[in-house]
Short mmCIF file of C-alpha atoms and ligand atoms in Angstrom, two decimals:
data_model
loop_
_atom_site.label_atom_id
_atom_site.label_comp_id
_atom_site.label_asym_id
_atom_site.label_seq_id
_atom_site.Cartn_x
_atom_site.Cartn_y
_atom_site.Cartn_z
CA UNK T 1335 8.79 -65.78 -93.10
CA UNK T 1336 9.60 -63.60 -96.00
CA UNK T 1337 11.25 -64.29 -99.26
CA UNK T 1338 13.74 -61.50 -99.22
CA UNK T 1339 17.17 -62.56 -97.77
CA UNK T 1340 18.02 -60.74 -94.58
CA UNK T 1341 21.01 -59.33 -95.82
CA UNK T 1342 22.49 -56.15 -96.68
CA UNK T 1343 23.72 -55.81 -100.13
CA UNK T 1344 25.02 -52.83 -102.32
CA UNK T 1345 25.16 -53.47 -106.11
CA UNK T 1346 25.14 -49.94 -107.33
CA UNK T 1347 25.47 -46.47 -105.69
CA UNK T 1348 22.56 -45.44 -103.57
CA UNK T 1349 20.32 -44.14 -105.07
CA UNK T 1350 21.18 -46.48 -108.32
CA UNK T 1351 20.62 -45.84 -111.91
CA UNK T 1352 17.08 -47.22 -111.96
CA UNK T 1353 15.88 -45.06 -109.15
CA UNK T 1354 17.53 -42.26 -110.71
CA UNK T 1355 15.33 -42.78 -113.98
CA UNK T 1356 12.52 -42.98 -111.75
CA UNK T 1357 13.21 -39.96 -109.66
CA UNK T 1358 13.35 -37.89 -113.01
CA UNK T 1359 9.64 -39.24 -113.79
CA UNK T 1360 8.42 -38.40 -110.31
CA UNK T 1361 9.80 -34.88 -110.29
CA UNK T 1362 7.92 -34.30 -113.42
CA UNK T 1363 4.84 -35.97 -112.51
CA UNK T 1364 4.68 -35.57 -108.60
CA UNK T 1365 3.88 -32.37 -106.74
CA UNK T 1366 7.07 -30.97 -105.14
CA UNK T 1367 5.55 -30.43 -101.80
CA UNK T 1368 5.69 -34.25 -101.20
CA UNK T 1369 9.19 -34.97 -100.05
CA UNK T 1370 11.14 -38.24 -99.82
CA UNK T 1371 13.89 -39.09 -97.15
CA UNK T 1372 15.81 -41.16 -99.63
CA UNK T 1373 14.97 -41.31 -103.44
CA UNK T 1374 15.52 -44.83 -103.56
CA UNK T 1375 12.53 -46.65 -105.33
CA UNK T 1376 11.25 -49.63 -103.40
CA UNK T 1377 10.83 -53.22 -105.17
CA UNK T 1378 9.84 -55.13 -102.20
CA UNK T 1379 10.33 -55.31 -98.53
CA UNK T 1380 10.02 -57.60 -95.59
CA UNK T 1381 11.46 -58.50 -92.17
CA UNK T 1382 14.41 -55.81 -91.73
CA UNK T 1383 15.13 -55.37 -95.35
CA UNK T 1384 13.95 -53.10 -98.01
CA UNK T 1385 15.04 -53.96 -101.50
CA UNK T 1386 15.13 -51.34 -104.23
CA UNK T 1387 14.72 -51.27 -108.24
CA UNK T 1388 18.39 -51.55 -108.62
CA UNK T 1389 18.58 -54.63 -106.31
CA UNK T 1390 20.23 -53.02 -103.40
CA UNK T 1391 18.96 -54.18 -99.89
CA UNK T 1392 18.95 -51.66 -97.39
CA UNK T 1393 18.76 -52.26 -93.53
CA UNK T 1394 15.59 -50.79 -92.49
CA UNK T 1395 15.56 -48.45 -89.31
CA UNK T 1396 12.59 -46.51 -90.58
CA UNK T 1397 9.37 -48.88 -91.03
CA UNK T 1398 7.86 -46.46 -93.27
CA UNK T 1399 7.63 -44.22 -90.14
CA UNK T 1400 6.90 -46.74 -87.69
CA UNK T 1401 4.24 -48.41 -89.73
CA UNK T 1402 5.79 -51.57 -90.72
CA UNK T 1403 6.23 -53.01 -87.22
CA UNK T 1404 5.49 -56.73 -88.08
CA UNK T 1405 7.19 -56.15 -91.39
CA UNK T 1406 6.34 -54.89 -94.74
CA UNK T 1407 5.06 -58.14 -95.98
CA UNK T 1408 3.88 -60.23 -92.77
CA UNK T 1409 2.54 -63.70 -93.62
CA UNK T 1410 -0.63 -63.09 -91.57
CA UNK T 1411 -1.37 -59.59 -92.89
CA UNK T 1412 -0.92 -60.78 -96.45
CA UNK T 1413 -3.11 -63.96 -96.14
CA UNK T 1414 -5.74 -61.99 -94.44
CA UNK T 1415 -5.85 -59.04 -96.67
CA UNK T 1416 -5.56 -61.17 -99.91
CA UNK T 1417 -8.73 -63.06 -98.60
CA UNK T 1418 -10.73 -60.13 -97.88
CA UNK T 1419 -9.51 -58.50 -101.25
CA UNK T 1420 -11.08 -61.45 -103.06
CA UNK T 1421 -14.40 -61.51 -101.12
CA UNK T 1422 -15.03 -57.85 -101.43
CA UNK T 1423 -12.98 -54.65 -101.40
CA UNK T 1424 -15.76 -52.01 -99.91
CA UNK T 1425 -19.13 -51.69 -98.94
CA UNK T 1426 -18.66 -48.47 -96.72
CA UNK T 1427 -19.39 -49.52 -93.25
CA UNK T 1428 -22.10 -46.83 -92.84
CA UNK T 1429 -23.99 -48.10 -95.78
CA UNK T 1430 -23.70 -52.00 -94.94
CA UNK T 1431 -21.38 -53.09 -92.25
CA UNK T 1432 -18.98 -55.91 -92.03
CA UNK T 1433 -17.59 -58.08 -89.22
CA UNK T 1434 -13.81 -57.20 -89.61
CA UNK T 1435 -14.42 -53.62 -88.46
CA UNK T 1436 -16.37 -54.85 -85.50
CA UNK T 1437 -13.76 -57.36 -84.68
CA UNK T 1438 -10.79 -54.68 -84.87
CA UNK T 1439 -12.92 -52.46 -82.51
CA UNK T 1440 -13.01 -55.65 -80.11
CA UNK T 1441 -9.34 -56.05 -80.36
CA UNK T 1442 -8.72 -52.20 -79.54
CA UNK T 1443 -10.92 -52.59 -76.27
CA UNK T 1444 -8.95 -55.53 -75.26
CA UNK T 1445 -5.58 -54.11 -75.92
CA UNK T 1446 -5.78 -50.63 -74.92
CA UNK T 1447 -5.15 -49.49 -71.14
CA UNK T 1448 -7.96 -49.67 -68.72
CA UNK T 1449 -10.63 -52.21 -68.04
CA UNK T 1450 -13.52 -49.77 -68.35
CA UNK T 1451 -16.35 -50.31 -71.15
CA UNK T 1452 -14.49 -49.31 -74.35
CA UNK T 1453 -15.96 -48.22 -77.82
CA UNK T 1454 -13.98 -47.54 -81.25
CA UNK T 1455 -14.45 -45.76 -84.50
CA UNK T 1456 -11.94 -46.49 -87.54
CA UNK T 1457 -10.67 -43.97 -89.97
CA UNK T 1458 -8.09 -43.91 -92.67
CA UNK T 1459 -5.22 -41.66 -91.22
CA UNK T 1460 -3.59 -40.63 -88.04
CA UNK T 1461 -4.79 -36.98 -88.72
CA UNK T 1462 -8.15 -38.14 -89.16
CA UNK T 1463 -8.38 -40.08 -85.99
CA UNK T 1464 -6.89 -36.94 -83.96
CA UNK T 1465 -9.65 -34.74 -85.51
CA UNK T 1466 -12.18 -37.12 -84.63
CA UNK T 1467 -10.90 -37.19 -81.14
CA UNK T 1468 -11.40 -33.57 -80.98
CA UNK T 1469 -15.00 -33.68 -82.39
CA UNK T 1470 -15.83 -36.56 -80.00
CA UNK T 1471 -14.29 -34.60 -76.89
CA UNK T 1472 -16.05 -31.32 -77.88
CA UNK T 1473 -19.43 -33.39 -78.10
CA UNK T 1474 -19.10 -35.03 -74.68
CA UNK T 1475 -17.80 -32.12 -72.71
CA UNK T 1476 -19.70 -29.15 -74.74
CA UNK T 1477 -16.44 -27.32 -74.40
CA UNK T 1478 -14.03 -26.09 -77.12
CA UNK T 1479 -10.50 -25.36 -76.05
CA UNK T 1480 -7.95 -28.10 -76.93
CA UNK T 1481 -4.50 -28.17 -75.01
CA UNK T 1482 -1.43 -29.26 -76.79
CA UNK T 1483 2.37 -29.28 -76.21
CA UNK T 1484 5.52 -27.94 -77.30
CA UNK T 1485 7.20 -30.29 -79.77
CA UNK T 1486 4.08 -32.02 -80.40
CA UNK T 1487 3.01 -33.64 -83.77
CA UNK T 1488 -0.50 -34.49 -84.77
CA UNK T 1489 -0.68 -34.39 -88.55
CA UNK T 1490 -1.21 -32.15 -91.57
CA UNK T 1491 -4.90 -31.49 -91.95
CA UNK T 1492 -6.04 -28.06 -91.14
CA UNK T 1493 -6.95 -28.94 -87.42
CA UNK T 1494 -3.95 -31.02 -87.04
CA UNK T 1495 -1.58 -28.49 -88.45
CA UNK T 1496 -2.92 -26.16 -85.52
CA UNK T 1497 -2.39 -28.99 -83.09
CA UNK T 1498 1.13 -29.52 -84.44
CA UNK T 1499 3.90 -27.42 -82.84
CA UNK T 1500 6.64 -27.06 -85.72
CA UNK T 1501 6.02 -24.25 -88.30
CA UNK T 1502 8.61 -25.79 -91.20
CA UNK T 1503 7.76 -28.00 -92.99
CA UNK T 1504 4.26 -28.69 -91.44
CA UNK T 1505 2.37 -25.36 -91.38
CA UNK T 1506 4.57 -22.58 -93.24
CA UNK T 1507 2.05 -20.57 -95.57
CA UNK T 1508 -0.96 -22.94 -94.97
CA UNK T 1509 -2.83 -20.89 -92.52
CA UNK T 1510 -5.21 -19.60 -91.27
CA UNK T 1511 -5.28 -22.22 -88.70
CA UNK T 1512 -8.21 -23.61 -86.45
CA UNK T 1513 -8.90 -21.70 -83.47
CA UNK T 1514 -9.23 -22.56 -79.51
CA UNK T 1515 -5.92 -24.51 -79.54
CA UNK T 1516 -3.63 -23.68 -76.71
CA UNK T 1517 0.12 -24.86 -76.52
CA UNK T 1518 1.94 -25.55 -73.38
CA UNK T 1519 5.63 -26.75 -72.38
CA UNK T 1520 6.25 -30.24 -72.36
CA UNK T 1521 8.59 -32.14 -69.89
CA UNK T 1522 11.61 -32.27 -72.01
CA UNK T 1523 14.00 -33.47 -69.46
CA UNK T 1524 17.40 -33.06 -71.54
CA UNK T 1525 16.63 -29.45 -72.01
CA UNK T 1526 14.74 -28.68 -68.95
CA UNK T 1527 16.66 -25.47 -67.30
CA UNK T 1528 16.81 -26.83 -63.94
CA UNK T 1529 17.70 -30.40 -64.93
CA UNK T 1530 15.93 -33.60 -65.99
CA UNK T 1531 15.26 -34.61 -62.17
CA UNK T 1532 13.23 -31.51 -61.44
CA UNK T 1533 11.65 -31.55 -64.95
CA UNK T 1534 8.42 -33.71 -64.32
CA UNK T 1535 7.03 -31.92 -61.13
CA UNK T 1536 8.09 -28.37 -62.67
CA UNK T 1537 6.71 -28.73 -65.83
CA UNK T 1538 3.31 -30.11 -64.74
CA UNK T 1539 2.91 -27.46 -62.33
CA UNK T 1540 3.68 -24.87 -65.01
CA UNK T 1541 1.16 -26.53 -67.43
CA UNK T 1542 -1.63 -26.87 -64.83
CA UNK T 1543 -0.91 -23.03 -63.81
CA UNK T 1544 -1.10 -22.01 -67.38
CA UNK T 1545 -4.14 -23.75 -68.27
CA UNK T 1546 -5.94 -22.59 -65.19
CA UNK T 1547 -4.72 -18.92 -65.36
CA UNK T 1548 -4.95 -18.38 -69.39
CA UNK T 1549 -7.69 -20.71 -70.58
CA UNK T 1550 -9.64 -21.74 -67.50
CA UNK T 1551 -10.09 -25.46 -66.96
CA UNK T 1552 -13.74 -25.42 -67.29
CA UNK T 1553 -13.33 -24.30 -70.99
CA UNK T 1554 -10.96 -27.06 -71.89
CA UNK T 1555 -12.62 -30.10 -73.86
CA UNK T 1556 -9.39 -32.03 -74.35
CA UNK T 1557 -5.68 -32.29 -73.39
CA UNK T 1558 -3.70 -34.03 -76.31
CA UNK T 1559 -0.22 -35.56 -75.69
CA UNK T 1560 1.99 -38.09 -77.28
CA UNK T 1561 3.05 -40.37 -74.34
CA UNK T 1562 6.42 -40.46 -76.25
CA UNK T 1563 6.66 -37.55 -78.50
CA UNK T 1564 7.51 -38.63 -82.27
CA UNK T 1565 8.29 -36.15 -84.89
CA UNK T 1566 9.22 -33.47 -82.19
CA UNK T 1567 12.26 -35.60 -81.23
CA UNK T 1568 11.62 -38.62 -79.42
CA UNK T 1569 11.07 -36.86 -76.17
CA UNK T 1570 9.99 -39.03 -73.53
CA UNK T 1571 8.05 -36.86 -71.06
CA UNK T 1572 9.86 -36.73 -67.44
CA UNK T 1573 8.35 -39.07 -64.92
CA UNK T 1574 5.43 -37.90 -63.24
CA UNK T 1575 4.58 -35.47 -65.87
CA UNK T 1576 1.68 -37.74 -67.63
CA UNK T 1577 0.35 -38.95 -64.56
CA UNK T 1578 -0.06 -35.35 -63.05
CA UNK T 1579 -1.92 -34.11 -66.33
CA UNK T 1580 -3.99 -37.22 -66.26
CA UNK T 1581 -5.32 -36.40 -62.70
CA UNK T 1582 -5.51 -32.99 -63.55
CA UNK T 1583 -7.89 -33.71 -66.43
CA UNK T 1584 -9.89 -36.11 -64.32
CA UNK T 1585 -10.43 -33.54 -61.78
CA UNK T 1586 -11.57 -30.86 -64.24
CA UNK T 1587 -13.77 -32.98 -66.42
CA UNK T 1588 -11.18 -32.74 -69.36
CA UNK T 1589 -10.77 -35.68 -71.90
CA UNK T 1590 -7.52 -36.78 -71.80
CA UNK T 1591 -6.28 -37.85 -74.96
CA UNK T 1592 -2.97 -40.06 -75.80
CA UNK T 1593 -2.08 -39.73 -79.31
CA UNK T 1594 -0.38 -43.22 -79.82
CA UNK T 1595 -0.32 -43.25 -83.27
CA UNK T 1596 3.57 -43.46 -83.63
CA UNK T 1597 4.30 -45.21 -79.93
CA UNK T 1598 1.41 -47.66 -80.08
CA UNK T 1599 1.25 -51.36 -80.94
CA UNK T 1600 4.39 -52.66 -79.21
CA UNK T 1601 6.69 -50.00 -80.48
CA UNK T 1602 7.90 -48.97 -77.23
CA UNK T 1603 8.09 -52.23 -75.41
CA UNK T 1604 4.48 -52.12 -74.48
CA UNK T 1605 1.33 -52.35 -76.23
CA UNK T 1606 0.92 -48.61 -75.57
CA UNK T 1607 3.24 -46.07 -74.27
CA UNK T 1608 1.17 -44.60 -71.68
CA UNK T 1609 1.25 -48.10 -69.88
CA UNK T 1610 4.78 -46.95 -68.81
CA UNK T 1611 3.47 -44.85 -65.99
CA UNK T 1612 0.01 -46.60 -65.67
CA UNK T 1613 -1.71 -43.76 -67.31
CA UNK T 1614 -5.07 -44.66 -68.56
CA UNK T 1615 -6.19 -42.14 -71.27
CA UNK T 1616 -9.99 -41.24 -71.70
CA UNK T 1617 -9.43 -41.59 -75.58
CA UNK T 1618 -6.43 -43.05 -77.35
CA UNK T 1619 -5.51 -42.51 -81.05
CA UNK T 1620 -3.83 -45.07 -83.10
CA UNK T 1621 -2.89 -45.67 -86.69
CA UNK T 1622 0.59 -46.33 -88.08
CA UNK T 1623 1.45 -49.79 -86.61
CA UNK T 1624 -1.83 -50.88 -86.57
CA UNK T 1625 -2.32 -52.76 -89.94
CA UNK T 1626 1.13 -53.89 -91.01
CA UNK T 1627 1.11 -51.07 -93.72
CA UNK T 1628 -2.32 -50.63 -94.88
CA UNK T 1629 -4.23 -47.45 -94.04
CA UNK T 1630 -6.20 -47.47 -90.91
CA UNK T 1631 -6.72 -45.45 -87.72
CA UNK T 1632 -8.70 -45.53 -84.63
CA UNK T 1633 -10.18 -43.54 -81.81
CA UNK T 1634 -10.86 -45.86 -78.87
CA UNK T 1635 -12.04 -44.89 -75.36
CA UNK T 1636 -14.45 -44.70 -72.65
CA UNK T 1637 -17.83 -45.91 -74.07
CA UNK T 1638 -19.76 -42.94 -72.63
CA UNK T 1639 -17.58 -40.31 -74.25
CA UNK T 1640 -17.30 -42.42 -77.54
CA UNK T 1641 -21.21 -42.49 -77.67
CA UNK T 1642 -21.37 -38.63 -77.23
CA UNK T 1643 -21.55 -37.65 -80.81
CA UNK T 1644 -25.04 -38.16 -82.63
CA UNK T 1645 -25.55 -40.91 -84.85
CA UNK T 1646 -24.05 -39.95 -88.10
CA UNK T 1647 -21.87 -37.46 -86.79
CA UNK T 1648 -18.60 -39.67 -87.23
CA UNK T 1649 -17.64 -41.86 -89.99
CA UNK T 1650 -16.21 -41.31 -93.66
CA UNK T 1651 -16.60 -43.19 -97.06
CA UNK T 1652 -13.52 -45.49 -96.46
CA UNK T 1653 -13.01 -45.55 -92.58
CA UNK T 1654 -12.22 -49.02 -91.48
CA UNK T 1655 -12.07 -50.36 -95.07
CA UNK T 1656 -12.49 -54.11 -94.84
CA UNK T 1657 -8.92 -54.94 -96.46
CA UNK T 1658 -7.40 -52.77 -93.84
CA UNK T 1659 -9.22 -54.32 -90.95
CA UNK T 1660 -8.26 -57.60 -92.26
CA UNK T 1661 -4.73 -56.63 -92.42
CA UNK T 1662 -4.76 -55.16 -88.95
CA UNK T 1663 -6.28 -58.42 -87.53
CA UNK T 1664 -3.19 -60.32 -89.07
CA UNK T 1665 -0.80 -57.44 -87.80
CA UNK T 1666 -2.32 -57.85 -84.31
CA UNK T 1667 -2.23 -61.88 -84.40
CA UNK T 1668 1.58 -61.30 -85.65
CA UNK T 1669 2.50 -59.24 -82.51
CA UNK T 1670 0.76 -61.69 -80.13
CA UNK T 1671 2.38 -64.77 -81.89
CA UNK T 1672 5.73 -63.27 -82.30
CA UNK T 1673 5.62 -61.64 -78.71
CA UNK T 1674 6.71 -58.20 -80.32
CA UNK T 1675 6.37 -56.34 -77.11
CA UNK T 1676 9.34 -58.46 -75.82
CA UNK T 1677 11.13 -58.22 -79.20
CA UNK T 1678 10.84 -54.20 -78.96
CA UNK T 1679 12.41 -54.53 -75.37
CA UNK T 1680 15.40 -56.42 -76.77
CA UNK T 1681 15.81 -54.04 -79.42
CA UNK T 1682 16.04 -51.45 -76.68
CA UNK T 1683 18.68 -53.24 -74.77
CA UNK T 1684 20.70 -53.99 -77.74
CA UNK T 1685 20.41 -50.24 -79.22
CA UNK T 1686 20.66 -48.32 -75.95
CA UNK T 1687 23.79 -50.44 -74.66
CA UNK T 1688 25.80 -49.51 -78.08
CA UNK T 1689 24.56 -45.99 -78.60
CA UNK T 1690 25.57 -45.25 -74.91
CA UNK T 1691 28.83 -46.60 -75.47
CA UNK T 1692 29.08 -44.32 -78.47
CA UNK T 1693 27.96 -41.35 -76.32
CA UNK T 1694 30.99 -41.95 -74.15
CA UNK T 1695 33.12 -41.66 -77.41
CA UNK T 1696 31.58 -38.61 -79.23
CA UNK T 1697 30.76 -35.55 -77.60
CA UNK T 1698 28.39 -34.75 -80.48
CA UNK T 1699 25.89 -37.16 -79.17
CA UNK T 1700 24.04 -35.13 -76.39
CA UNK T 1701 21.51 -37.59 -75.56
CA UNK T 1702 20.58 -41.24 -75.96
CA UNK T 1703 16.86 -41.96 -75.51
CA UNK T 1704 13.62 -43.55 -76.14
CA UNK T 1705 11.90 -46.95 -75.31
CA UNK T 1706 11.87 -50.21 -77.13
CA UNK T 1707 12.26 -49.92 -80.93
CA UNK T 1708 11.73 -45.96 -80.75
CA UNK T 1709 14.98 -44.77 -79.86
CA UNK T 1710 17.05 -41.79 -80.85
CA UNK T 1711 20.20 -39.88 -80.27
CA UNK T 1712 20.15 -36.11 -79.94
CA UNK T 1713 23.21 -34.29 -81.75
CA UNK T 1714 24.70 -31.28 -80.11
CA UNK T 1715 27.56 -28.90 -81.04
CA UNK T 1716 28.50 -28.52 -77.47
CA UNK T 1717 27.27 -30.39 -74.41
CA UNK T 1718 27.37 -27.43 -72.21
CA UNK T 1719 25.27 -25.29 -74.06
CA UNK T 1720 23.40 -28.24 -75.89
CA UNK T 1721 23.51 -26.15 -79.21
CA UNK T 1722 21.64 -28.35 -81.58
CA UNK T 1723 23.75 -29.88 -84.47
CA UNK T 1724 21.33 -30.22 -87.46
CA UNK T 1725 24.08 -30.22 -90.09
CA UNK T 1726 26.00 -32.95 -88.48
CA UNK T 1727 22.64 -34.80 -88.08
CA UNK T 1728 22.01 -34.43 -92.00
CA UNK T 1729 25.40 -35.62 -92.79
CA UNK T 1730 25.18 -38.40 -90.46
CA UNK T 1731 21.75 -39.72 -92.08
CA UNK T 1732 23.46 -39.24 -95.44
CA UNK T 1733 26.60 -41.37 -94.68
CA UNK T 1734 24.05 -44.17 -93.15
CA UNK T 1735 21.89 -44.29 -96.63
CA UNK T 1736 25.13 -44.51 -98.71
CA UNK T 1737 26.20 -47.61 -96.67
CA UNK T 1738 22.81 -49.12 -96.96
CA UNK T 1739 21.07 -48.32 -93.85
CA UNK T 1740 17.78 -46.33 -94.03
CA UNK T 1741 17.64 -43.84 -90.91
CA UNK T 1742 15.28 -41.01 -90.31
CA UNK T 1743 15.90 -37.67 -88.70
CA UNK T 1744 13.30 -35.74 -86.42
CA UNK T 1745 13.19 -33.04 -83.88
CA UNK T 1746 12.01 -29.33 -83.58
CA UNK T 1747 15.79 -28.34 -84.18
CA UNK T 1748 16.37 -31.20 -86.99
CA UNK T 1749 19.07 -32.55 -84.66
CA UNK T 1750 17.76 -35.97 -83.62
CA UNK T 1751 18.55 -39.07 -85.46
CA UNK T 1752 15.67 -41.63 -84.88
CA UNK T 1753 15.79 -45.66 -85.18
CA UNK T 1754 12.32 -47.55 -85.89
CA UNK T 1755 13.15 -50.68 -87.01
CA UNK T 1756 10.78 -53.39 -87.60
CA UNK T 1757 10.20 -55.14 -84.40
CA UNK T 1758 10.73 -58.52 -86.32
CA UNK T 1759 14.27 -57.50 -87.58
CA UNK T 1760 16.99 -60.00 -86.98
CA UNK T 1761 19.73 -59.20 -84.06
CA UNK T 1762 22.42 -59.61 -86.76
CA UNK T 1763 20.82 -56.67 -89.00
CA UNK T 1764 20.04 -54.59 -85.81
CA UNK T 1765 23.95 -54.85 -85.15
CA UNK T 1766 25.25 -54.55 -88.70
CA UNK T 1767 23.12 -51.16 -88.72
CA UNK T 1768 24.52 -50.21 -85.58
CA UNK T 1769 28.01 -50.73 -86.90
CA UNK T 1770 27.18 -48.58 -89.86
CA UNK T 1771 26.17 -45.89 -87.32
CA UNK T 1772 29.29 -45.95 -85.48
CA UNK T 1773 31.47 -45.81 -88.83
CA UNK T 1774 29.34 -42.68 -89.98
CA UNK T 1775 29.90 -41.14 -86.69
CA UNK T 1776 33.67 -41.53 -87.16
CA UNK T 1777 33.55 -39.80 -90.40
CA UNK T 1778 31.41 -36.59 -89.43
C1 PLP F 321 2.09 -39.67 -87.80
C2 PLP F 321 1.42 -39.12 -86.78
C3 PLP F 321 0.14 -38.57 -86.96
C4 PLP F 321 -0.43 -38.29 -88.11
O1 PLP F 321 -0.73 -39.48 -88.94
P1 PLP F 321 -1.09 -39.56 -90.39
O2 PLP F 321 -1.38 -41.02 -90.56
O3 PLP F 321 0.18 -39.14 -91.20
O4 PLP F 321 -1.94 -38.59 -90.75
C5 PLP F 321 -0.59 -37.97 -85.81
N1 PLP F 321 0.09 -38.06 -84.53
C6 PLP F 321 1.16 -38.65 -84.51
C7 PLP F 321 1.86 -38.76 -82.89
C8 PLP F 321 2.01 -39.10 -85.61
O5 PLP F 321 3.30 -39.73 -85.34
#
C-alpha cells in the first residue's frame, strides 16, 4: 500500500545531523512557543513508519496525535485529494458550494451514533469545532453556562482554553478566559478515593449535585466531555458515568456534547468511543482522524439543534475545504475497506496483553488503560500513594525515541505514556515497538 518499507532502521543518532541542521534553522525562524516532541524532521511517512531526513525509519506510535489512523499516505486519501486538487482548490462553501462537503456530512450522519435526523457543519480544526458546538448549543437552548471536566482538553483558542483543564502549557499567561465555564470532577477510576468500582455512580452523583447547586441546571446550555479523555491522560470515565450525565442532560434540556476529536473514527475499536456504553450524544465534535492528515473538523448532531443558529451564523472561509473533504472521503473509505474498527481492537489485544505483563514486572506502571489503539500506561513512584512519576515518564519516552520508536506523553501530571499507532500498522512493527518499550523500562 505504501512505498516506504515497513521496517525500523537507524542509520544515525536520533536526531541525526540533517535534522539538527534544520532544527537550528527552525530555532531562528519559528516562534519558540511552538514545541515539538522529537526534533526529527520528516521526509515521508506511511503505514506504521515515519522516515526522517537522515534516512532513519521510526516506528510510529503517535499518528501525529491520533490523526493518521489510515496512515500518513493512504492510497485513497492521496488519490482523492490529488484529483480534487487538480479540479479546484477552493471556492468557499459559503460562496459557491460543492458536492464533497455535502457527502462528508452525509457520511457523518451515517457513522455517528443514533438514528435520529442529523446535520453537520464543517470547520478547520478541533478547537473550531468545539467553539461552534458551544455557539450552536447556546443558540438552541438560549442559555449560557457550559460544563466541562477535570483533566478535559478541548483546544487552544480563547474559548477552548477556558474549557481546557490544564494550566501548563495550554493556558498560562494567556488569560483572561471566556466566562460562564464551570468545571466539575470526572470519573477517574484509578485515582478515585473510594476505588474504581464506586467511581461511576459516586462521581456522577457529585457532578449532578454540583451542577444543580452551583450553576442551576436551567442555566446550562451544554455539558462537554471527551468519552475517552485524551490529553488529560487517556482516562476512561468509569462505567455508568457517561450514561448518567447523558440522562441528566436530557431530563434538563441540556445539550450533551461528546468531544470525539481524539477518540473518534475507529480509534477506540468502535467508530466513536461513546458507543461503548450506548450513549447517543446530541452533538459530536470530530477532527483529527477524520481526513487522513488534512485539516478538517465537524460538528454533527440532532437536526433541530444544528438548525438553531441563524443562516450565516456558522462558517468560515476555509471550513470544509474541498481537498480536505476529498481526503476525508478517502479516509472513511479506507476505514471501511480495511475494517479499521477490527484492527483497532486487535491492537488493543496485543498491547494490553504485553503491557499488563509488564505491569506485573515493574511497580513503576501503576495502571494500563484505554481502548482500541488509544492505550496508555500511567507511571507512579509508589503504587500505594500513586505519586506521579513524570521524570521517569520523560526518561522512558526519550529512551524509546533514541531506539527509533516515536511515543507521546500526556496527563495532567505528565506521567502518562500514550500509544496511538496508525490503525494500519503491521503486527510485527507493533510488537517491535512494544519490545522497545520493554527494553526502555528495564533501563529507567
Ligand atoms: C486535539 C483535540 C482538540 C483540539 O483540536 P485542534 O485540531 O488541535 O484544534 C479538541 N478536543 C480534543 C479531545 C482533542 O484531542
